[in-house]
PDB file of C-alpha atoms in Angstrom:
ATOM      1  CA  SER D1360     229.000 112.002  74.175  1.00 50.00           C
ATOM      2  CA  ASN D1361     228.388 114.079  71.112  1.00 50.00           C
ATOM      3  CA  LEU D1362     225.015 112.521  71.006  1.00 49.00           C
ATOM      4  CA  LEU D1363     224.281 113.491  74.556  1.00 49.00           C
ATOM      5  CA  ASN D1364     225.277 117.051  73.878  1.00 52.00           C
ATOM      6  CA  GLN D1365     222.885 117.354  71.066  1.00 54.00           C
ATOM      7  CA  VAL D1366     219.571 118.903  71.990  1.00 52.00           C
ATOM      8  CA  SER D1367     216.793 116.599  71.015  1.00 54.00           C
ATOM      9  CA  GLU D1368     213.950 118.122  69.051  1.00 58.00           C
ATOM     10  CA  THR D1369     210.622 117.994  70.803  1.00 62.00           C
ATOM     11  CA  THR D1370     207.498 117.230  68.768  1.00 65.00           C
ATOM     12  CA  THR D1371     204.362 118.748  70.164  1.00 69.00           C
ATOM     13  CA  LEU D1372     201.035 117.015  69.361  1.00 68.00           C
ATOM     14  CA  LYS D1373     198.019 119.234  69.913  1.00 69.00           C
ATOM     15  CA  ILE D1374     194.868 117.211  70.683  1.00 70.00           C
ATOM     16  CA  ILE D1375     191.540 119.049  70.643  1.00 69.00           C
ATOM     17  CA  ILE D1376     188.871 117.148  72.501  1.00 69.00           C
ATOM     18  CA  LEU D1377     185.468 118.073  71.077  1.00 67.00           C
ATOM     19  CA  PRO D1378     182.484 118.150  73.453  1.00 67.00           C
ATOM     20  CA  PRO D1379     179.936 115.374  73.045  1.00 71.00           C
ATOM     21  CA  TRP D1380     177.177 115.959  70.454  1.00 65.00           C
ATOM     22  CA  TYR D1381     174.500 116.604  73.074  1.00 65.00           C
ATOM     23  CA  LYS D1382     176.626 119.491  74.340  1.00 68.00           C
ATOM     24  CA  SER D1383     177.363 120.896  70.958  1.00 69.00           C
ATOM     25  CA  LYS D1384     175.591 123.672  69.119  1.00 73.00           C
ATOM     26  CA  GLN D1385     173.725 121.116  67.053  1.00 74.00           C
ATOM     27  CA  GLY D1386     172.560 119.445  70.253  1.00 73.00           C
ATOM     28  CA  TYR D1387     171.362 122.678  71.713  1.00 74.00           C
ATOM     29  CA  LEU D1388     169.579 123.503  68.472  1.00 80.00           C
ATOM     30  CA  LEU D1389     167.949 120.074  68.597  1.00 79.00           C
ATOM     31  CA  TYR D1390     166.879 120.658  72.199  1.00 78.00           C
ATOM     32  CA  ALA D1391     165.493 124.044  71.279  1.00 81.00           C
ATOM     33  CA  GLY D1392     163.639 122.494  68.353  1.00 83.00           C
ATOM     34  CA  ILE D1393     162.164 119.743  70.548  1.00 85.00           C
ATOM     35  CA  ILE D1394     161.127 122.262  73.191  1.00 86.00           C
ATOM     36  CA  LEU D1395     159.621 124.529  70.556  1.00 85.00           C
ATOM     37  CA  LEU D1396     157.766 121.591  68.965  1.00 86.00           C
ATOM     38  CA  THR D1397     156.513 120.431  72.381  1.00 87.00           C
ATOM     39  CA  LEU D1398     155.301 123.919  73.232  1.00 84.00           C
ATOM     40  CA  THR D1399     153.646 124.216  69.836  1.00 87.00           C
ATOM     41  CA  LEU D1400     151.899 120.822  70.259  1.00 86.00           C
ATOM     42  CA  PHE D1401     150.861 121.747  73.787  1.00 84.00           C
ATOM     43  CA  PHE D1402     149.488 125.075  72.540  1.00 83.00           C
ATOM     44  CA  VAL D1403     147.618 123.409  69.660  1.00 86.00           C
ATOM     45  CA  ILE D1404     146.179 120.662  71.916  1.00 89.00           C
ATOM     46  CA  HIS D1405     145.269 123.207  74.588  1.00 84.00           C
ATOM     47  CA  LYS D1406     143.630 125.443  71.984  1.00 85.00           C
ATOM     48  CA  ARG D1407     141.624 122.500  70.599  1.00 87.00           C
ATOM     49  CA  LYS D1408     140.610 121.546  74.128  1.00 88.00           C
ATOM     50  CA  ILE D1409     139.474 125.102  74.852  1.00 88.00           C
ATOM     51  CA  LYS D1410     137.596 125.208  71.516  1.00 87.00           C
ATOM     52  CA  LYS D1411     135.926 121.867  72.273  1.00 88.00           C
ATOM     53  CA  GLU D1412     134.935 122.999  75.769  1.00 87.00           C
ATOM     54  CA  GLN D1413     133.663 126.263  74.302  1.00 87.00           C
ATOM     55  CA  SER D1414     131.612 124.338  71.713  1.00 88.00           C
ATOM     56  CA  LEU D1415     130.200 122.109  74.457  1.00 88.00           C
ATOM     57  CA  LEU D1416     129.335 125.162  76.552  1.00 88.00           C
ATOM     58  CA  GLU D1417     127.689 126.830  73.548  1.00 86.00           C
ATOM     59  CA  LEU D1418     125.768 123.627  72.799  1.00 88.00           C
ATOM     60  CA  LYS D1419     124.730 123.357  76.439  1.00 88.00           C
ATOM     61  CA  PHE D1420     123.702 127.017  76.420  1.00 87.00           C
ATOM     62  CA  LEU D1421     121.692 126.535  73.228  1.00 87.00           C
ATOM     63  CA  LYS D1422     119.983 123.457  74.676  1.00 87.00           C
ATOM     64  CA  GLU D1423     119.158 125.357  77.852  1.00 86.00           C
ATOM     65  CA  GLN D1424     117.830 128.251  75.769  1.00 86.00           C
ATOM     66  CA  GLU D1425     115.754 125.842  73.655  1.00 85.00           C
ATOM     67  CA  LYS D1426     114.504 124.194  76.835  1.00 85.00           C
ATOM     68  CA  LEU D1427     113.570 127.586  78.295  1.00 84.00           C
ATOM     69  CA  VAL D1428     111.870 128.586  75.041  1.00 85.00           C
ATOM     70  CA  ALA D1429     110.046 125.223  74.922  1.00 83.00           C
ATOM     71  CA  GLU D1430     108.990 125.549  78.563  1.00 82.00           C
ATOM     72  CA  LYS D1431     107.871 129.124  77.949  1.00 83.00           C
ATOM     73  CA  THR D1432     106.000 128.030  74.811  1.00 84.00           C
ATOM     74  CA  ILE D1433     104.319 125.181  76.713  1.00 83.00           C
ATOM     75  CA  GLU D1434     103.491 127.576  79.538  1.00 81.00           C
ATOM     76  CA  ASN D1435     102.084 130.104  77.056  1.00 82.00           C
ATOM     77  CA  ASP D1436     100.152 127.338  75.260  1.00 82.00           C
ATOM     78  CA  LYS D1437      98.721 126.217  78.599  1.00 84.00           C
ATOM     79  CA  LYS D1438      97.729 129.793  79.374  1.00 84.00           C
ATOM     80  CA  ILE D1439      96.151 130.172  75.919  1.00 86.00           C
ATOM     81  CA  ILE D1440      94.275 126.856  76.313  1.00 86.00           C
ATOM     82  CA  LYS D1441      93.184 127.900  79.807  1.00 86.00           C
ATOM     83  CA  LEU D1442      91.954 131.261  78.505  1.00 83.00           C
ATOM     84  CA  LYS D1443      90.176 129.567  75.575  1.00 85.00           C
ATOM     85  CA  ASN D1444      88.511 127.065  77.926  1.00 82.00           C
ATOM     86  CA  LEU D1445      87.493 129.910  80.220  1.00 81.00           C
ATOM     87  CA  ALA D1446      86.119 131.832  77.250  1.00 82.00           C
ATOM     88  CA  LEU D1447      84.203 128.760  76.037  1.00 78.00           C
ATOM     89  CA  LYS D1448      82.922 128.145  79.550  1.00 79.00           C
ATOM     90  CA  ASN D1449      81.741 131.756  79.857  1.00 82.00           C
ATOM     91  CA  GLU D1450      80.230 131.597  76.361  1.00 79.00           C
ATOM     92  CA  LEU D1451      78.391 128.376  77.231  1.00 76.00           C
ATOM     93  CA  LYS D1452      77.231 129.933  80.490  1.00 81.00           C
ATOM     94  CA  LEU D1453      75.930 132.980  78.601  1.00 82.00           C
ATOM     95  CA  LYS D1454      74.190 130.796  76.005  1.00 81.00           C
ATOM     96  CA  SER D1455      72.640 128.676  78.778  1.00 80.00           C
ATOM     97  CA  LYS D1456      71.344 131.841  80.397  1.00 84.00           C
ATOM     98  CA  GLN D1457      69.976 133.090  77.077  1.00 83.00           C
ATOM     99  CA  LEU D1458      68.313 129.712  76.475  1.00 84.00           C
ATOM    100  CA  ALA D1459      66.731 129.758  79.928  1.00 83.00           C
ATOM    101  CA  ASN D1460      65.519 133.330  79.363  1.00 85.00           C
ATOM    102  CA  THR D1461      64.086 132.354  75.961  1.00 83.00           C
ATOM    103  CA  ALA D1462      62.285 129.372  77.491  1.00 84.00           C
ATOM    104  CA  MET D1463      60.844 131.423  80.346  1.00 85.00           C
ATOM    105  CA  ALA D1464      59.751 134.153  77.937  1.00 85.00           C
ATOM    106  CA  LEU D1465      57.924 131.520  75.883  1.00 85.00           C
ATOM    107  CA  VAL D1466      56.351 130.118  79.058  1.00 87.00           C
ATOM    108  CA  LYS D1467      55.059 133.562  80.085  1.00 89.00           C
ATOM    109  CA  LYS D1468      53.813 134.339  76.580  1.00 87.00           C
ATOM    110  CA  ASN D1469      52.010 130.992  76.244  1.00 85.00           C
ATOM    111  CA  GLU D1470      50.559 131.294  79.730  1.00 86.00           C
ATOM    112  CA  ALA D1471      49.097 134.664  78.743  1.00 89.00           C
ATOM    113  CA  LEU D1472      47.718 133.207  75.485  1.00 86.00           C
ATOM    114  CA  LEU D1473      46.249 130.191  77.288  1.00 86.00           C
ATOM    115  CA  SER D1474      44.614 132.546  79.768  1.00 87.00           C
ATOM    116  CA  LEU D1475      43.187 134.496  76.817  1.00 88.00           C
ATOM    117  CA  LYS D1476      41.998 131.251  75.240  1.00 85.00           C
ATOM    118  CA  GLU D1477      40.265 130.287  78.485  1.00 86.00           C
ATOM    119  CA  GLU D1478      38.522 133.671  78.605  1.00 87.00           C
ATOM    120  CA  LEU D1479      37.398 133.241  75.002  1.00 85.00           C
ATOM    121  CA  LEU D1480      35.942 129.809  75.751  1.00 87.00           C
ATOM    122  CA  ILE D1481      34.165 131.120  78.854  1.00 87.00           C
ATOM    123  CA  ASN D1482      32.667 133.984  76.872  1.00 85.00           C
ATOM    124  CA  LYS D1483      31.943 131.911  73.779  1.00 82.00           C
ATOM    125  CA  SER D1484      28.228 132.667  73.943  1.00 82.00           C
ATOM    126  CA  SER D1485      28.870 136.401  73.710  1.00 82.00           C
ATOM    127  CA  PHE D1486      30.147 136.014  70.158  1.00 81.00           C
ATOM    128  CA  GLU D1487      27.423 136.594  67.633  1.00 81.00           C
ATOM    129  CA  ASN D1488      29.473 135.148  64.797  1.00 84.00           C
ATOM    130  CA  TYR D1489      30.603 131.580  65.561  1.00 83.00           C
ATOM    131  CA  PHE D1490      33.105 131.537  62.659  1.00 86.00           C
ATOM    132  CA  SER D1491      34.765 134.710  63.945  1.00 84.00           C
ATOM    133  CA  PHE D1492      35.080 133.041  67.341  1.00 84.00           C
ATOM    134  CA  LYS D1493      36.669 129.908  65.813  1.00 87.00           C
ATOM    135  CA  LYS D1494      39.020 132.041  63.700  1.00 87.00           C
ATOM    136  CA  LEU D1495      40.169 133.998  66.747  1.00 86.00           C
ATOM    137  CA  LEU D1496      40.610 130.803  68.738  1.00 85.00           C
ATOM    138  CA  LYS D1497      42.696 129.304  65.934  1.00 86.00           C
ATOM    139  CA  LYS D1498      44.932 132.381  65.858  1.00 86.00           C
ATOM    140  CA  VAL D1499      45.548 132.038  69.597  1.00 84.00           C
ATOM    141  CA  ASP D1500      46.402 128.338  69.201  1.00 82.00           C
ATOM    142  CA  ASN D1501      48.763 129.089  66.310  1.00 81.00           C
ATOM    143  CA  SER D1502      50.504 131.776  68.368  1.00 82.00           C
ATOM    144  CA  ILE D1503      50.986 129.333  71.245  1.00 78.00           C
ATOM    145  CA  GLY D1504      52.664 126.720  69.065  1.00 70.00           C
ATOM    146  CA  HIS D1505      54.345 129.093  66.617  1.00 69.00           C
ATOM    147  CA  LYS D1506      56.835 127.249  64.399  1.00 72.00           C
ATOM    148  CA  ASP D1507      59.305 130.145  64.159  1.00 77.00           C
ATOM    149  CA  GLU D1508      59.535 130.402  67.941  1.00 79.00           C
ATOM    150  CA  TRP D1509      60.386 126.725  68.203  1.00 82.00           C
ATOM    151  CA  GLU D1510      63.075 127.062  65.508  1.00 84.00           C
ATOM    152  CA  VAL D1511      64.700 129.921  67.429  1.00 83.00           C
ATOM    153  CA  PHE D1512      64.499 127.913  70.647  1.00 85.00           C
ATOM    154  CA  GLU D1513      65.872 124.811  68.911  1.00 86.00           C
ATOM    155  CA  TYR D1514      68.816 126.819  67.502  1.00 86.00           C
ATOM    156  CA  ASN D1515      69.675 128.255  70.936  1.00 86.00           C
ATOM    157  CA  PHE D1516      69.217 124.825  72.500  1.00 89.00           C
ATOM    158  CA  ASN D1517      71.663 123.240  70.017  1.00 88.00           C
ATOM    159  CA  GLN D1518      74.215 125.954  70.814  1.00 87.00           C
ATOM    160  CA  VAL D1519      74.249 124.789  74.436  1.00 87.00           C
ATOM    161  CA  HIS D1520      73.513 121.071  74.039  1.00 87.00           C
ATOM    162  CA  GLU D1521      75.338 120.235  70.815  1.00 83.00           C
ATOM    163  CA  GLU D1522      74.027 117.227  68.851  1.00 85.00           C
ATOM    164  CA  PHE D1523      71.539 116.312  71.622  1.00 89.00           C
ATOM    165  CA  PHE D1524      68.689 115.810  69.149  1.00 90.00           C
ATOM    166  CA  LYS D1525      70.896 113.958  66.650  1.00 90.00           C
ATOM    167  CA  LYS D1526      72.146 111.449  69.216  1.00 92.00           C
ATOM    168  CA  LEU D1527      68.678 111.034  70.648  1.00 92.00           C
ATOM    169  CA  LYS D1528      67.168 110.338  67.197  1.00 92.00           C
ATOM    170  CA  ASP D1529      70.022 107.973  66.288  1.00 92.00           C
ATOM    171  CA  GLU D1530      69.519 105.925  69.434  1.00 93.00           C
ATOM    172  CA  PHE D1531      65.708 106.146  69.476  1.00 93.00           C
ATOM    173  CA  PRO D1532      64.500 106.623  65.858  1.00 92.00           C
ATOM    174  CA  LYS D1533      60.820 106.169  66.813  1.00 92.00           C
ATOM    175  CA  LEU D1534      60.712 109.454  68.751  1.00 93.00           C
ATOM    176  CA  THR D1535      58.312 112.011  67.255  1.00 93.00           C
ATOM    177  CA  HIS D1536      58.880 115.752  66.867  1.00 91.00           C
ATOM    178  CA  LYS D1537      56.666 116.300  69.912  1.00 92.00           C
ATOM    179  CA  ASP D1538      58.722 113.743  71.876  1.00 93.00           C
ATOM    180  CA  LEU D1539      61.937 115.613  71.018  1.00 93.00           C
ATOM    181  CA  LYS D1540      60.442 118.909  72.191  1.00 91.00           C
ATOM    182  CA  MET D1541      59.431 117.277  75.467  1.00 93.00           C
ATOM    183  CA  CYS D1542      62.957 115.827  75.849  1.00 93.00           C
ATOM    184  CA  ALA D1543      64.492 119.287  75.325  1.00 92.00           C
ATOM    185  CA  TYR D1544      62.283 120.878  77.970  1.00 92.00           C
ATOM    186  CA  ILE D1545      62.974 118.058  80.439  1.00 93.00           C
ATOM    187  CA  LYS D1546      66.725 118.306  79.798  1.00 92.00           C
ATOM    188  CA  MET D1547      66.506 121.989  80.724  1.00 90.00           C
ATOM    189  CA  ASN D1548      64.999 120.781  84.000  1.00 89.00           C
ATOM    190  CA  LEU D1549      61.751 122.663  83.409  1.00 91.00           C
ATOM    191  CA  SER D1550      58.852 121.728  85.675  1.00 92.00           C
ATOM    192  CA  THR D1551      55.593 120.157  84.517  1.00 93.00           C
ATOM    193  CA  LYS D1552      53.869 123.504  85.158  1.00 92.00           C
ATOM    194  CA  GLU D1553      56.368 125.270  82.861  1.00 91.00           C
ATOM    195  CA  ILE D1554      56.264 122.592  80.154  1.00 91.00           C
ATOM    196  CA  ALA D1555      52.447 122.572  79.899  1.00 91.00           C
ATOM    197  CA  PRO D1556      52.079 126.048  78.292  1.00 89.00           C
ATOM    198  CA  LEU D1557      55.073 125.407  76.020  1.00 87.00           C
ATOM    199  CA  MET D1558      53.453 122.239  74.682  1.00 88.00           C
ATOM    200  CA  ASN D1559      49.925 123.730  74.800  1.00 85.00           C
ATOM    201  CA  ILE D1560      48.650 120.803  76.848  1.00 88.00           C
ATOM    202  CA  SER D1561      47.343 120.315  80.382  1.00 90.00           C
ATOM    203  CA  LEU D1562      49.441 119.304  83.401  1.00 92.00           C
ATOM    204  CA  ARG D1563      47.931 115.830  83.158  1.00 94.00           C
ATOM    205  CA  GLY D1564      48.809 115.784  79.466  1.00 94.00           C
ATOM    206  CA  VAL D1565      52.463 116.498  80.362  1.00 94.00           C
ATOM    207  CA  GLU D1566      52.496 113.670  82.904  1.00 94.00           C
ATOM    208  CA  THR D1567      50.958 111.272  80.364  1.00 95.00           C
ATOM    209  CA  HIS D1568      53.494 112.295  77.722  1.00 95.00           C
ATOM    210  CA  ARG D1569      56.359 111.835  80.195  1.00 94.00           C
ATOM    211  CA  TYR D1570      55.113 108.319  80.997  1.00 93.00           C
ATOM    212  CA  ARG D1571      54.911 107.350  77.310  1.00 94.00           C
ATOM    213  CA  LEU D1572      58.288 108.924  76.636  1.00 94.00           C
ATOM    214  CA  LYS D1573      59.829 106.894  79.447  1.00 92.00           C
ATOM    215  CA  LYS D1574      58.588 103.727  77.746  1.00 92.00           C
ATOM    216  CA  LYS D1575      59.996 104.804  74.377  1.00 93.00           C
ATOM    217  CA  LEU D1576      63.385 105.441  75.986  1.00 93.00           C
ATOM    218  CA  GLU D1577      63.215 101.938  77.496  1.00 91.00           C
ATOM    219  CA  LEU D1578      63.676 103.165  81.065  1.00 91.00           C
ATOM    220  CA  GLU D1579      62.720 101.153  84.136  1.00 90.00           C
ATOM    221  CA  ASN D1580      59.712 102.286  86.181  1.00 84.00           C
ATOM    222  CA  ASP D1581      61.875 103.462  89.071  1.00 86.00           C
ATOM    223  CA  ALA D1582      64.351 105.293  86.786  1.00 88.00           C
ATOM    224  CA  SER D1583      64.297 109.092  86.646  1.00 91.00           C
ATOM    225  CA  LEU D1584      63.444 110.475  83.209  1.00 92.00           C
ATOM    226  CA  THR D1585      64.833 113.908  84.152  1.00 92.00           C
ATOM    227  CA  SER D1586      68.182 112.508  85.364  1.00 92.00           C
ATOM    228  CA  TYR D1587      68.498 110.368  82.246  1.00 92.00           C
ATOM    229  CA  LEU D1588      67.905 113.258  79.833  1.00 92.00           C
ATOM    230  CA  VAL D1589      69.961 115.779  81.828  1.00 89.00           C
ATOM    231  CA  ASN D1590      72.958 113.448  81.630  1.00 89.00           C
ATOM    232  CA  PHE D1591      72.268 112.234  78.083  1.00 86.00           C
ATOM    233  CA  SER D1592      75.097 113.038  75.626  1.00 72.00           C
ATOM    234  CA  SER D1593      76.928 115.080  78.295  1.00 57.00           C
TER     235      SER D1593
END
């Protein structure tokens, strides 16, 4: 009974239950670190994506600018070429007009000289000195077929019909200087009446020369000499 009366000593055992690691401070720090790392990666990736898109946009913009510049350059080049062609066309037109005026001036001058020559021949008997008459007649003939006038005409002709004589001589080497002059006048579409005073020959002489020239150029009888020469080396 003494034992029963004794108060038994009670031993208290204090048990502290720690929260799991994922709920601990370390866990929360880990979560925060992961979140921070994820956000950082997302930011970096997003920034790179934006930079890449920006680079692509800049590249696209540059290409569009280059394309616009190229198109503008091509357009300007076309305009320049068009203006140059127009200028050349106008220049050729002016030279053609000058050539035609030169030819007609020569026709009128030679017609006047031929008329003078005819008057001299009609009034031959009125000359007391035969040698003076012959000398005067020779001067008229020389003025009709003046070499310098032909050289000026030939120069103007070559300005309009470039390399016409060269190609003609290369293809038909047997053509004479007189033949080439006849070809030039025919190419200008001058009539027989206009060619006669330029060549200092009669209308029949022009027709005869045209016939012989046609043979030298190896043209058929029914072929047009004028059409052939007008279109030659065009």
